[in-house]
Structure formats: C-alpha cells, structure tokens
Amino acid sequence: VYIAFYSIGMGPIPWVIMFEIFPLNIKGPGGSLVTLVNWIGSWAISYSFILLMTWSSCGRTLEEVQASVS
C-alpha cells in the first residue's frame, strides 16, 4: 500500500522538478544527486514508520493494541 501511494504521489516529483530546473550540461550529476536524496528520504520515512509502529505496540499483541485504541 505504501509503495502504491508513494508511486502515484511524492515518488516522481523529484524527477519532474529535476528536468525543469537543471540545465542540460549538469543533468547527469544533478540526476545522481536527486536520486540519492530521494532514496535517503524514502529510507528515512520507511524506517521511521517501522520505528513508530514498534514503539506504539511496546511488546503488546495486535489484539491488545486494538483493544486500547477502541
């Protein structure tokens, strides 16, 4: 689900912006930089999501978490 929404949302934006702002002579290095920043950002978002999910459960089972929410 995350990959699907990311692919139609924020995923392609760096490449669209890259083609608009970089001149032709630095599109190669600029593309490398955009790719690096995009991958690091994706990793940080994924890692923080996993970290928050494990932190919110605190060793409880799914049923215990669901009971505390509702």
PDB file of C-alpha atoms in Angstrom, residues 2-3 5-19 22 29-47:
ATOM      1  CA  TYR A   2       2.837   2.389   0.902  1.00  0.00           C
ATOM      2  CA  ILE A   3       4.622   1.778  -2.399  1.00  0.00           C
ATOM      3  CA  PHE A   5       0.576   5.590  -2.822  1.00  0.00           C
ATOM      4  CA  TYR A   6       4.186   6.747  -2.923  1.00  0.00           C
ATOM      5  CA  SER A   7       4.451   5.908  -6.625  1.00  0.00           C
ATOM      6  CA  ILE A   8       1.415   7.977  -7.551  1.00  0.00           C
ATOM      7  CA  GLY A   9       2.131  10.759  -5.033  1.00  0.00           C
ATOM      8  CA  MET A  10       5.524  12.008  -3.882  1.00  0.00           C
ATOM      9  CA  GLY A  11       7.690   9.471  -5.705  1.00  0.00           C
ATOM     10  CA  PRO A  12       8.004  11.025  -9.171  1.00  0.00           C
ATOM     11  CA  ILE A  13       8.133  14.667  -8.033  1.00  0.00           C
ATOM     12  CA  PRO A  14      11.957  14.911  -7.701  1.00  0.00           C
ATOM     13  CA  TRP A  15      12.444  13.764 -11.287  1.00  0.00           C
ATOM     14  CA  VAL A  16       9.856  16.173 -12.646  1.00  0.00           C
ATOM     15  CA  ILE A  17      11.496  19.042 -10.782  1.00  0.00           C
ATOM     16  CA  MET A  18      14.969  17.897 -11.857  1.00  0.00           C
ATOM     17  CA  PHE A  19      14.079  18.112 -15.549  1.00  0.00           C
ATOM     18  CA  PHE A  22      18.756  21.716 -14.093  1.00  0.00           C
ATOM     19  CA  PRO A  29      25.278  14.890 -11.792  1.00  0.00           C
ATOM     20  CA  GLY A  30      22.026  16.588 -10.820  1.00  0.00           C
ATOM     21  CA  GLY A  31      20.102  13.405 -11.532  1.00  0.00           C
ATOM     22  CA  SER A  32      22.510  11.456  -9.361  1.00  0.00           C
ATOM     23  CA  LEU A  33      22.041  13.920  -6.522  1.00  0.00           C
ATOM     24  CA  VAL A  34      18.241  13.852  -6.882  1.00  0.00           C
ATOM     25  CA  THR A  35      18.260  10.051  -6.852  1.00  0.00           C
ATOM     26  CA  LEU A  36      20.460   9.951  -3.752  1.00  0.00           C
ATOM     27  CA  VAL A  37      18.270  12.415  -1.855  1.00  0.00           C
ATOM     28  CA  ASN A  38      15.105  10.600  -2.936  1.00  0.00           C
ATOM     29  CA  TRP A  39      16.412   7.210  -1.795  1.00  0.00           C
ATOM     30  CA  ILE A  40      17.648   8.592   1.543  1.00  0.00           C
ATOM     31  CA  GLY A  41      14.299  10.283   2.097  1.00  0.00           C
ATOM     32  CA  SER A  42      12.408   7.092   1.263  1.00  0.00           C
ATOM     33  CA  TRP A  43      14.607   5.124   3.657  1.00  0.00           C
ATOM     34  CA  ALA A  44      14.087   7.655   6.461  1.00  0.00           C
ATOM     35  CA  ILE A  45      10.303   7.631   6.029  1.00  0.00           C
ATOM     36  CA  SER A  46      10.162   3.827   5.912  1.00  0.00           C
ATOM     37  CA  TYR A  47      12.473   3.435   8.904  1.00  0.00           C
TER      38      TYR A  47
END
